Structures are given as structure tokens and as C-alpha cells.
CSV table of C-alpha atoms and ligand atoms in Angstrom, one decimal:
chain,number,residue,atom,x,y,z
A,1,MET,CA,-0.1,0.0,0.2
A,2,LYS,CA,3.0,2.3,0.8
A,3,LYS,CA,4.1,1.6,-2.8
A,4,ASN,CA,0.9,2.5,-4.1
A,5,LEU,CA,0.9,5.8,-2.4
A,6,GLU,CA,4.3,6.7,-3.8
A,7,GLU,CA,3.2,5.8,-7.3
A,8,ILE,CA,0.1,8.1,-7.0
A,9,LYS,CA,2.4,10.7,-5.8
A,10,SER,CA,5.0,10.5,-8.4
A,11,THR,CA,2.3,10.3,-11.2
A,12,ALA,CA,0.3,13.3,-9.7
A,13,ILE,CA,3.6,15.4,-9.7
A,14,GLN,CA,4.2,14.5,-13.3
A,15,GLN,CA,0.6,15.1,-14.4
A,16,ILE,CA,0.2,18.4,-12.6
A,17,SER,CA,3.5,19.9,-14.2
A,18,ALA,CA,2.5,18.7,-17.5
A,19,ALA,CA,-1.0,20.0,-17.5
A,20,THR,CA,-1.5,23.0,-20.1
A,21,THR,CA,-4.8,24.2,-19.4
A,22,LEU,CA,-7.1,24.7,-16.2
A,23,ASP,CA,-9.5,22.4,-17.6
A,24,GLU,CA,-6.7,19.6,-17.7
A,25,LEU,CA,-5.7,20.5,-14.4
A,26,HIS,CA,-9.2,20.2,-13.1
A,27,GLU,CA,-9.5,16.8,-14.5
A,28,ILE,CA,-6.4,15.7,-13.1
A,29,GLU,CA,-7.8,16.7,-9.6
A,30,VAL,CA,-10.9,14.9,-9.9
A,31,GLU,CA,-8.9,11.7,-11.2
A,32,ILE,CA,-6.8,11.9,-7.9
A,33,LEU,CA,-8.6,13.5,-5.2
A,34,GLY,CA,-12.2,13.0,-6.5
A,35,ARG,CA,-14.2,11.8,-3.5
A,36,LYS,CA,-15.8,8.8,-5.2
A,37,GLN,CA,-13.3,7.6,-7.8
A,38,GLY,CA,-10.1,9.5,-7.1
A,39,SER,CA,-7.1,7.1,-7.1
A,40,LEU,CA,-5.9,8.7,-3.5
A,41,SER,CA,-9.4,8.7,-2.2
A,42,LEU,CA,-9.9,5.2,-2.9
A,43,LEU,CA,-6.5,4.2,-1.5
A,44,LEU,CA,-7.3,6.0,1.8
A,45,ARG,CA,-10.6,4.3,2.0
A,46,LYS,CA,-8.7,0.9,2.6
A,47,VAL,CA,-6.7,2.2,5.5
A,48,PRO,CA,-9.4,1.0,8.1
A,49,SER,CA,-9.2,-2.4,6.7
A,50,LEU,CA,-5.3,-2.6,7.3
A,51,PRO,CA,-3.9,-4.4,10.3
A,52,VAL,CA,-4.3,-2.2,13.5
A,53,GLU,CA,-0.7,-1.4,14.0
A,54,GLU,CA,-0.1,-0.2,10.2
A,55,ARG,CA,-3.3,2.1,10.2
A,56,PRO,CA,-1.9,5.0,12.0
A,57,GLU,CA,1.3,5.5,9.9
A,58,MET,CA,-0.5,5.0,6.7
A,59,GLY,CA,-3.3,7.4,7.7
A,60,LYS,CA,-0.7,9.8,8.3
A,61,GLN,CA,1.3,9.4,5.2
A,62,GLY,CA,-1.8,9.4,3.1
A,63,ASN,CA,-2.8,12.8,4.5
A,64,ILE,CA,0.6,14.1,4.0
A,65,VAL,CA,0.6,13.1,0.4
A,66,LYS,CA,-3.1,14.8,-0.1
A,67,LYS,CA,-1.9,17.9,1.2
A,68,GLU,CA,1.0,18.0,-1.0
A,69,ILE,CA,-1.0,17.2,-4.1
A,70,THR,CA,-3.4,19.8,-3.2
A,71,GLN,CA,-0.9,22.3,-2.8
A,72,LEU,CA,0.7,21.5,-6.1
A,73,ILE,CA,-2.7,21.9,-7.8
A,74,SER,CA,-3.3,25.1,-6.2
A,75,ASN,CA,0.2,26.5,-7.1
A,76,LYS,CA,-0.4,25.4,-10.7
A,77,GLN,CA,-3.9,26.9,-10.9
A,78,LYS,CA,-2.3,30.3,-9.7
A,79,GLU,CA,0.2,29.9,-12.5
A,80,PHE,CA,-2.5,29.7,-15.1
A,81,GLU,CA,-4.5,32.7,-13.7
A,82,ASN,CA,-1.3,34.8,-13.6
A,83,ALA,CA,-0.3,34.0,-17.3
A,84,GLU,CA,-4.1,34.9,-18.2
A,85,GLU,CA,-3.7,38.3,-16.6
A,86,SER,CA,-0.4,39.2,-18.2
A,87,GLU,CA,-1.5,38.0,-21.6
A,88,GLU,CA,-3.6,41.1,-22.7
A,89,PHE,CA,-5.8,39.2,-25.1
A,90,PHE,CA,-7.8,41.3,-27.4
A,91,ASP,CA,-11.0,40.1,-28.8
A,92,PHE,CA,-11.5,41.5,-32.2
A,93,SER,CA,-14.9,39.9,-32.8
A,94,ALA,CA,-16.1,41.2,-29.5
A,95,PRO,CA,-19.0,44.0,-29.8
A,96,SER,CA,-17.2,47.4,-29.2
A,97,PRO,CA,-17.8,49.1,-25.9
A,98,LYS,CA,-21.0,51.6,-26.0
A,99,PRO,CA,-19.9,55.1,-26.4
A,100,LYS,CA,-21.0,57.5,-23.8
A,101,ILE,CA,-23.9,59.4,-25.3
A,102,GLY,CA,-24.2,63.2,-24.3
A,103,LYS,CA,-27.4,65.0,-24.4
A,104,SER,CA,-28.4,68.7,-24.5
A,105,HIS,CA,-27.9,71.0,-21.7
A,106,PRO,CA,-31.4,71.8,-19.8
A,107,ILE,CA,-31.1,75.4,-20.9
A,108,SER,CA,-30.8,74.2,-24.7
A,109,GLN,CA,-33.7,71.3,-24.1
A,110,PHE,CA,-35.7,74.4,-23.0
A,111,ILE,CA,-34.9,76.7,-25.8
A,112,ARG,CA,-35.6,73.8,-28.3
A,113,GLU,CA,-39.1,73.3,-26.7
A,114,VAL,CA,-39.7,77.2,-26.9
A,115,GLU,CA,-38.8,77.2,-30.5
A,116,ASP,CA,-41.2,74.3,-31.0
A,117,VAL,CA,-44.1,75.8,-29.4
A,118,PHE,CA,-43.9,79.3,-30.8
A,119,GLY,CA,-43.2,77.7,-34.1
A,120,ARG,CA,-46.5,76.0,-34.0
A,121,LEU,CA,-48.1,79.6,-33.5
A,122,GLY,CA,-46.4,80.6,-36.8
A,123,PHE,CA,-43.3,82.3,-35.4
A,124,ASP,CA,-39.9,82.0,-37.1
A,125,ILE,CA,-36.6,82.0,-35.4
A,126,ALA,CA,-34.5,85.1,-35.6
A,127,ASP,CA,-30.8,85.6,-34.6
A,128,GLY,CA,-28.5,88.6,-33.7
A,129,PRO,CA,-24.8,89.2,-32.5
A,130,GLU,CA,-23.7,88.9,-28.8
A,131,ILE,CA,-21.3,91.5,-29.4
A,132,ASP,CA,-23.3,94.5,-30.9
A,133,ASP,CA,-23.0,98.3,-31.3
A,134,GLU,CA,-24.9,100.9,-29.2
A,135,HIS,CA,-27.3,101.6,-31.8
A,136,HIS,CA,-28.8,98.2,-31.9
A,137,ASN,CA,-28.5,97.4,-28.2
A,138,PHE,CA,-29.8,101.0,-26.9
A,139,ASN,CA,-30.4,104.0,-29.3
A,140,ALA,CA,-32.7,102.2,-31.9
A,141,LEU,CA,-34.5,100.8,-29.1
A,142,ASN,CA,-35.3,104.3,-27.9
A,143,ILE,CA,-32.8,104.3,-25.2
A,144,PRO,CA,-30.4,107.5,-25.8
A,145,GLU,CA,-27.3,108.0,-24.5
A,146,HIS,CA,-28.0,109.6,-21.0
A,147,HIS,CA,-31.2,107.9,-20.6
A,148,PRO,CA,-31.5,106.6,-17.0
A,149,ALA,CA,-33.0,103.2,-18.4
A,150,ARG,CA,-29.4,102.3,-19.6
A,151,GLU,CA,-28.6,102.2,-15.8
A,152,MET,CA,-31.3,99.5,-15.3
A,153,GLN,CA,-28.8,97.0,-17.2
A,154,ASP,CA,-25.3,97.0,-16.0
A,155,THR,CA,-23.5,96.8,-19.4
A,156,PHE,CA,-20.1,95.2,-20.4
A,157,TRP,CA,-18.7,97.4,-22.6
A,158,VAL,CA,-16.0,96.0,-25.1
A,159,LYS,CA,-12.6,97.6,-24.4
A,160,ASN,CA,-11.1,97.7,-28.0
A,161,LEU,CA,-14.2,98.1,-30.1
A,162,LYS,CA,-15.7,101.6,-30.1
A,163,LYS,CA,-19.1,102.0,-28.6
A,164,HIS,CA,-19.8,98.1,-28.5
A,165,VAL,CA,-21.3,96.2,-25.9
A,166,LEU,CA,-21.9,92.5,-25.0
A,167,ARG,CA,-25.8,92.7,-25.6
A,168,THR,CA,-27.8,93.3,-22.4
A,169,GLN,CA,-31.0,92.2,-24.0
A,170,THR,CA,-32.1,90.0,-26.9
A,171,SER,CA,-34.2,93.1,-27.9
A,172,ASN,CA,-31.1,93.9,-30.3
A,173,VAL,CA,-32.6,91.5,-32.5
A,174,GLN,CA,-35.9,93.3,-33.1
A,175,ILE,CA,-33.7,96.1,-34.5
A,176,HIS,CA,-31.6,93.6,-36.7
A,177,PHE,CA,-34.6,91.9,-37.9
A,178,MET,CA,-36.9,94.8,-38.9
A,179,GLU,CA,-34.0,96.6,-40.6
A,180,LYS,CA,-33.9,93.5,-43.0
A,181,ASN,CA,-37.5,92.4,-43.2
A,182,GLU,CA,-40.8,93.7,-44.3
A,183,PRO,CA,-43.7,93.2,-42.1
A,184,PRO,CA,-45.9,91.3,-41.4
A,185,PHE,CA,-44.0,89.0,-39.4
A,186,ARG,CA,-43.5,87.2,-36.2
A,187,ILE,CA,-40.3,85.8,-34.6
A,188,ILE,CA,-38.8,84.7,-31.5
A,189,ALA,CA,-35.1,84.9,-31.1
A,190,PRO,CA,-33.7,83.0,-28.0
A,191,GLY,CA,-30.0,83.7,-27.0
A,192,LYS,CA,-27.4,84.7,-24.6
A,193,VAL,CA,-27.3,88.1,-22.7
A,194,PHE,CA,-24.9,89.7,-20.5
A,195,ARG,CA,-24.9,91.9,-17.4
A,196,LYS,CA,-22.6,92.6,-14.6
A,197,ASP,CA,-24.4,90.6,-11.9
A,198,SER,CA,-23.6,87.6,-9.8
A,199,ASP,CA,-25.4,85.8,-7.1
A,200,ALA,CA,-27.6,82.7,-6.7
A,201,THR,CA,-30.4,84.1,-9.0
A,202,HIS,CA,-28.2,86.2,-11.5
A,203,SER,CA,-25.3,85.0,-13.6
A,204,PRO,CA,-23.2,87.6,-15.8
A,205,MET,CA,-24.4,85.6,-18.9
A,206,PHE,CA,-28.0,84.4,-19.0
A,207,HIS,CA,-30.6,83.5,-21.6
A,208,GLN,CA,-33.5,85.4,-22.8
A,209,VAL,CA,-36.3,84.8,-25.6
A,210,GLU,CA,-37.5,87.9,-27.5
A,211,GLY,CA,-40.7,87.8,-29.2
A,212,LEU,CA,-41.8,90.5,-31.7
A,213,MET,CA,-45.0,90.3,-33.9
A,214,ILE,CA,-45.7,93.4,-36.4
A,215,ASP,CA,-48.8,93.4,-38.4
A,216,LYS,CA,-51.9,95.6,-38.8
A,217,ASN,CA,-54.2,96.3,-35.7
A,218,ILE,CA,-52.4,94.4,-33.4
A,219,SER,CA,-53.5,94.6,-29.8
A,220,LEU,CA,-52.6,93.6,-26.4
A,221,ALA,CA,-55.3,91.0,-26.8
A,222,ASN,CA,-53.0,89.1,-29.2
A,223,LEU,CA,-50.3,89.4,-27.0
A,224,LYS,CA,-52.1,87.7,-24.2
A,225,PHE,CA,-53.4,85.0,-26.5
A,226,VAL,CA,-50.0,84.1,-27.8
A,227,LEU,CA,-48.5,84.1,-24.5
A,228,LEU,CA,-51.0,82.2,-22.8
A,229,SER,CA,-51.2,79.5,-25.5
A,230,ALA,CA,-47.4,79.1,-25.5
A,231,LEU,CA,-46.9,79.2,-21.8
A,232,ARG,CA,-49.8,76.6,-21.2
A,233,GLU,CA,-47.9,74.4,-23.3
A,234,LEU,CA,-44.5,75.0,-22.0
A,235,ILE,CA,-45.3,75.0,-18.3
A,236,SER,CA,-48.7,74.0,-17.2
A,237,PRO,CA,-52.0,73.7,-19.0
A,238,ASP,CA,-53.8,75.5,-16.0
A,239,LEU,CA,-51.4,78.4,-16.0
A,240,GLU,CA,-52.9,81.9,-15.8
A,241,LEU,CA,-51.2,85.4,-16.6
A,242,ARG,CA,-51.1,88.5,-14.7
A,243,PHE,CA,-50.2,91.7,-16.5
A,244,ARG,CA,-48.7,94.7,-14.5
A,245,LEU,CA,-48.1,98.1,-15.9
A,246,SER,CA,-44.5,98.8,-16.1
A,247,TYR,CA,-41.9,100.8,-18.0
A,248,PHE,CA,-39.5,99.9,-21.1
A,249,PRO,CA,-38.4,102.6,-23.2
A,250,PHE,CA,-39.0,100.3,-26.3
A,251,THR,CA,-42.8,99.7,-25.7
A,252,GLU,CA,-45.8,101.7,-24.9
A,253,PRO,CA,-47.7,100.6,-22.8
A,254,SER,CA,-45.4,98.3,-21.1
A,255,LEU,CA,-46.1,95.3,-18.9
A,256,GLU,CA,-44.5,93.1,-16.4
A,257,VAL,CA,-45.7,89.5,-17.1
A,258,ASP,CA,-46.3,87.0,-14.2
A,259,ALA,CA,-47.7,83.5,-14.4
A,260,SER,CA,-49.5,81.5,-11.8
A,261,CYS,CA,-47.5,79.2,-9.7
A,262,PRO,CA,-46.9,76.1,-11.4
A,263,ILE,CA,-47.4,74.1,-8.0
A,264,CYS,CA,-50.2,75.9,-6.3
A,265,GLY,CA,-51.9,77.8,-9.3
A,266,THR,CA,-53.5,81.3,-8.3
A,267,ASN,CA,-54.2,79.9,-4.4
A,268,GLY,CA,-50.4,80.2,-3.3
A,269,LYS,CA,-49.7,78.3,-0.4
A,270,LYS,CA,-47.3,79.6,2.2
A,271,GLU,CA,-45.1,76.5,2.3
A,272,CYS,CA,-44.6,76.3,-1.5
A,273,ARG,CA,-41.1,76.4,-2.5
A,274,VAL,CA,-41.8,78.0,-5.8
A,275,CYS,CA,-44.0,81.0,-5.1
A,276,LYS,CA,-43.7,81.0,-1.4
A,277,GLY,CA,-47.3,81.8,-1.1
A,278,THR,CA,-47.6,84.7,-3.6
A,279,SER,CA,-49.2,82.6,-6.2
A,280,TRP,CA,-47.3,84.9,-9.1
A,281,LEU,CA,-43.9,84.4,-10.6
A,282,GLU,CA,-42.5,87.3,-12.5
A,283,ILE,CA,-41.4,85.8,-16.1
A,284,GLY,CA,-40.7,88.8,-18.3
A,285,GLY,CA,-41.4,92.0,-19.8
A,286,ALA,CA,-43.7,92.8,-22.6
A,287,GLY,CA,-45.5,95.7,-24.4
A,288,MET,CA,-46.7,97.3,-27.5
A,289,VAL,CA,-43.7,98.4,-30.0
A,290,HIS,CA,-43.0,102.0,-29.2
A,291,PRO,CA,-43.6,104.2,-32.4
A,292,ASN,CA,-40.3,105.6,-32.1
A,293,VAL,CA,-38.6,102.0,-32.4
A,294,LEU,CA,-40.7,101.7,-35.6
A,295,LYS,CA,-39.5,105.1,-36.9
A,296,ASN,CA,-35.9,103.9,-36.2
A,297,VAL,CA,-36.1,101.1,-38.6
A,298,GLY,CA,-38.0,102.9,-41.1
A,299,LEU,CA,-41.6,101.6,-40.5
A,300,ASP,CA,-44.7,103.7,-40.7
A,301,SER,CA,-46.4,103.4,-37.5
A,302,SER,CA,-49.6,104.8,-38.8
A,303,GLN,CA,-49.6,101.4,-40.9
A,304,TRP,CA,-47.8,99.0,-38.8
A,305,ASN,CA,-47.9,98.1,-35.0
A,306,GLY,CA,-47.3,95.2,-32.9
A,307,PHE,CA,-46.1,93.5,-29.7
A,308,ALA,CA,-42.8,92.5,-28.1
A,309,PHE,CA,-41.8,90.4,-25.4
A,310,GLY,CA,-38.7,89.2,-23.5
A,311,PHE,CA,-38.3,86.5,-21.1
A,312,GLY,CA,-35.8,85.3,-19.0
A,313,ILE,CA,-35.1,81.4,-19.6
A,314,GLU,CA,-33.0,80.3,-16.6
A,315,ARG,CA,-35.8,81.3,-14.3
A,316,GLN,CA,-38.2,79.2,-16.1
A,317,VAL,CA,-35.9,76.2,-16.1
A,318,MET,CA,-35.6,76.7,-12.3
A,319,ILE,CA,-39.0,76.8,-11.8
A,320,ARG,CA,-39.7,73.7,-13.6
A,321,HIS,CA,-37.0,71.7,-12.0
A,322,GLN,CA,-37.4,73.3,-8.5
A,323,ILE,CA,-33.5,74.2,-9.0
A,324,ASN,CA,-32.4,76.9,-6.2
A,325,ASP,CA,-29.0,78.0,-7.7
A,326,LEU,CA,-28.9,79.3,-11.2
A,327,ARG,CA,-25.1,79.0,-10.9
A,328,GLN,CA,-25.4,75.3,-11.2
A,329,PHE,CA,-26.3,75.6,-14.9
A,330,TYR,CA,-22.8,76.7,-15.7
A,331,GLU,CA,-20.5,74.7,-13.5
A,332,ASN,CA,-20.4,71.7,-15.8
A,333,ASP,CA,-20.8,69.3,-13.0
A,334,LEU,CA,-22.1,66.2,-14.6
A,335,ARG,CA,-23.8,64.9,-11.4
A,336,PHE,CA,-26.1,67.8,-11.9
A,337,LEU,CA,-26.6,67.9,-15.6
A,338,GLU,CA,-27.1,64.2,-16.0
A,339,GLN,CA,-30.5,64.6,-14.0
A,340,PHE,CA,-32.2,66.3,-17.2
B,401,LIG,N1,-35.5,93.6,-22.9
B,401,LIG,C1,-36.4,93.7,-21.8
B,401,LIG,C2,-35.5,93.4,-20.4
B,401,LIG,O1,-34.3,92.8,-20.8
B,401,LIG,C3,-37.4,92.9,-21.8
B,401,LIG,C4,-38.5,93.3,-22.6
B,401,LIG,C5,-38.5,92.8,-24.0
B,401,LIG,C6,-39.5,94.2,-22.4
B,401,LIG,C7,-39.4,93.3,-25.0
B,401,LIG,C8,-40.3,94.4,-23.4
B,401,LIG,C9,-40.4,94.1,-24.7
B,401,LIG,O2,-35.7,93.5,-19.5
């Protein structure tokens, strides 16, 4: 029996060192150590039938050999595993890893929706320069040089370009568009605007959408219908509007436009995070285009008239998603952006 044990051990050593794959190694393991048919297991099972005085020694030897073989197998297994790791296997037939697909910024998403909704109301999309001259940003909009209304908008003047500003409002597009196009028309002009201002609700760069409709016999009723239809689609089907008299140099009369709270409607609840119980949220300015503005672009105000409006975009997106700090839009933190 001792002879058998040695035989088993020496073949095991041979077989294990000759194994070339993990599968092969596993087969060898079963052949030797397998509980039912393994050669060593079978041998050890005979120990109890040996003469009493031989049993302890044989049992001991058997277990030593079993340990040795188990160790050899586990070493060999590690060898295989290490080889597998170091050998950089590239499977050309494997499907390629999925690319990370980006998506639009929440502000861009909202602008696309605005374009869509106003598009269905017959509005074209117009565009204008972000660096513009004083004439288009101020003068032609009926804001002369020393007019206090200029102070309402903390302006960035461009250093090496005479009388040029980073536009403070998208209203400059009104002038550019009317200089080049004959009425009747309706346009919206979404885009970036710039003012020296920065805190949780102000950023030096933000977005507005301008609206302009010029035709014959336009009234505030038309303005109200257009705004109500668009905002009900964009924000909430039960939205109500409130107009408050205001002042802008380029509209007369001028209005401040408030929308009812998308959470509590016109019955503001004190604990509401969005309206804080006031029911109304200011969303922008509007009014009937001032005759001087029409005159400045060569239009006859006895023939043509119309309305204009200008809304801040960030604020609406903040209301929609209940975002409390506007600066998050521009920090490029993916943990924030990926939520939209
Ligand atoms: N341009 C104005 C602003 O930035 C908004 C406005 C646009 C008001 C058009 C009336 C008409 O505050």
C-alpha cells in the first residue's frame, strides 16, 4: 500500500506539471482527489481494513500526500491565472464598448421646446450678434445715451471696439430683424445676454427669448393669446397670466408679465418652495412696440404696429425643475447635468 501511495504521488507530480490548461488541471484533480473515484481517495478508504498497527502510519502518510498534491494543484492554478492576466488578450470579434452618449444642456432643451411651441403659433426663429453696437442694443430701442434706463442694465462695454457692448438684452434682434425684413412677421429670438451681476439668482451671462410680432391692428389681446397659449404648453395647462403696468423705453404701454405658480396655481400656499405663497412668478417684460422704435427702422407707425416680449429662460427652467441656485447651470458638474 505504501508503494501505491508513492506511485500515486509521483504520477500526480508529473501530471500536474505537464498540465497545459485549467480544464486539464481540473480533470487531474478529479482523477486523484475525486471523492468517489479519485485514486488517492480510493486508497485512503482502504486504511481501516489494514492491520491495526499499520493504520496510524498509513493514515498519516496518506494525508501528507493529499496535502502535497492539493498544494501542487493550487500552485499550478495560480500560475495559469497569472498568465491569463499578463497576456493581454484582445478579442477583435467582441462587440465594441458602448460610447457615452451626451445630451443637451437643460437650458438648450428648454430653448428647443420654446422654438417648437412658438413655431406652431407661426413664429420664425431669428438671430442676432452677442457683441453689438450701441445703436442696436440701446439707441434704436429708444434708449438714448444719457437715458436712465441704461443704468437698469449693468453693461459690459467692449474695450477695443468703440461703442460696442456684450448685448444686455435680446431686444437688439428686434432692430436687426426689422432693418432687413418687411412686415407682417412674427419672430422669436432666443439667446445669450450679459450683465454685470452675479449671485444665486443672477449670472453675468444668462438667456432670454425675445418675441416680436408686427402686423396691422395688433393689440394686447393678441399678445395675451400668444403668451397664454405658449406658456400653457410649456409650463402647465392651467397656467394663468397677470399683466402689471411697467416701463420699458421700447414699448408703450409696457407690462410686467407674471405667471401663476405651477405648483399651487392662483391659490398660493405659504409653504410652496416656488412661489412662497405669492401665487405669481414674474417671468418677463412685454408691451406694444413704441412708435419711435418703428420709426428708427423705417416703418410707418400709422400703418404697422405690434407687440414685443422678453423672457428670462433660466428662471423658467429653475421653476420647472425646482432648482435653487442658477450658477449650477454653468458649473459643468455632470452629477447635476445628468439629471435632465
Ligand atoms: N428687454 C427687456 C429686458 O431685458 C424685456 C422686454 C423685451 C420688455 C421686449 C419689453 C419688450 O428687461
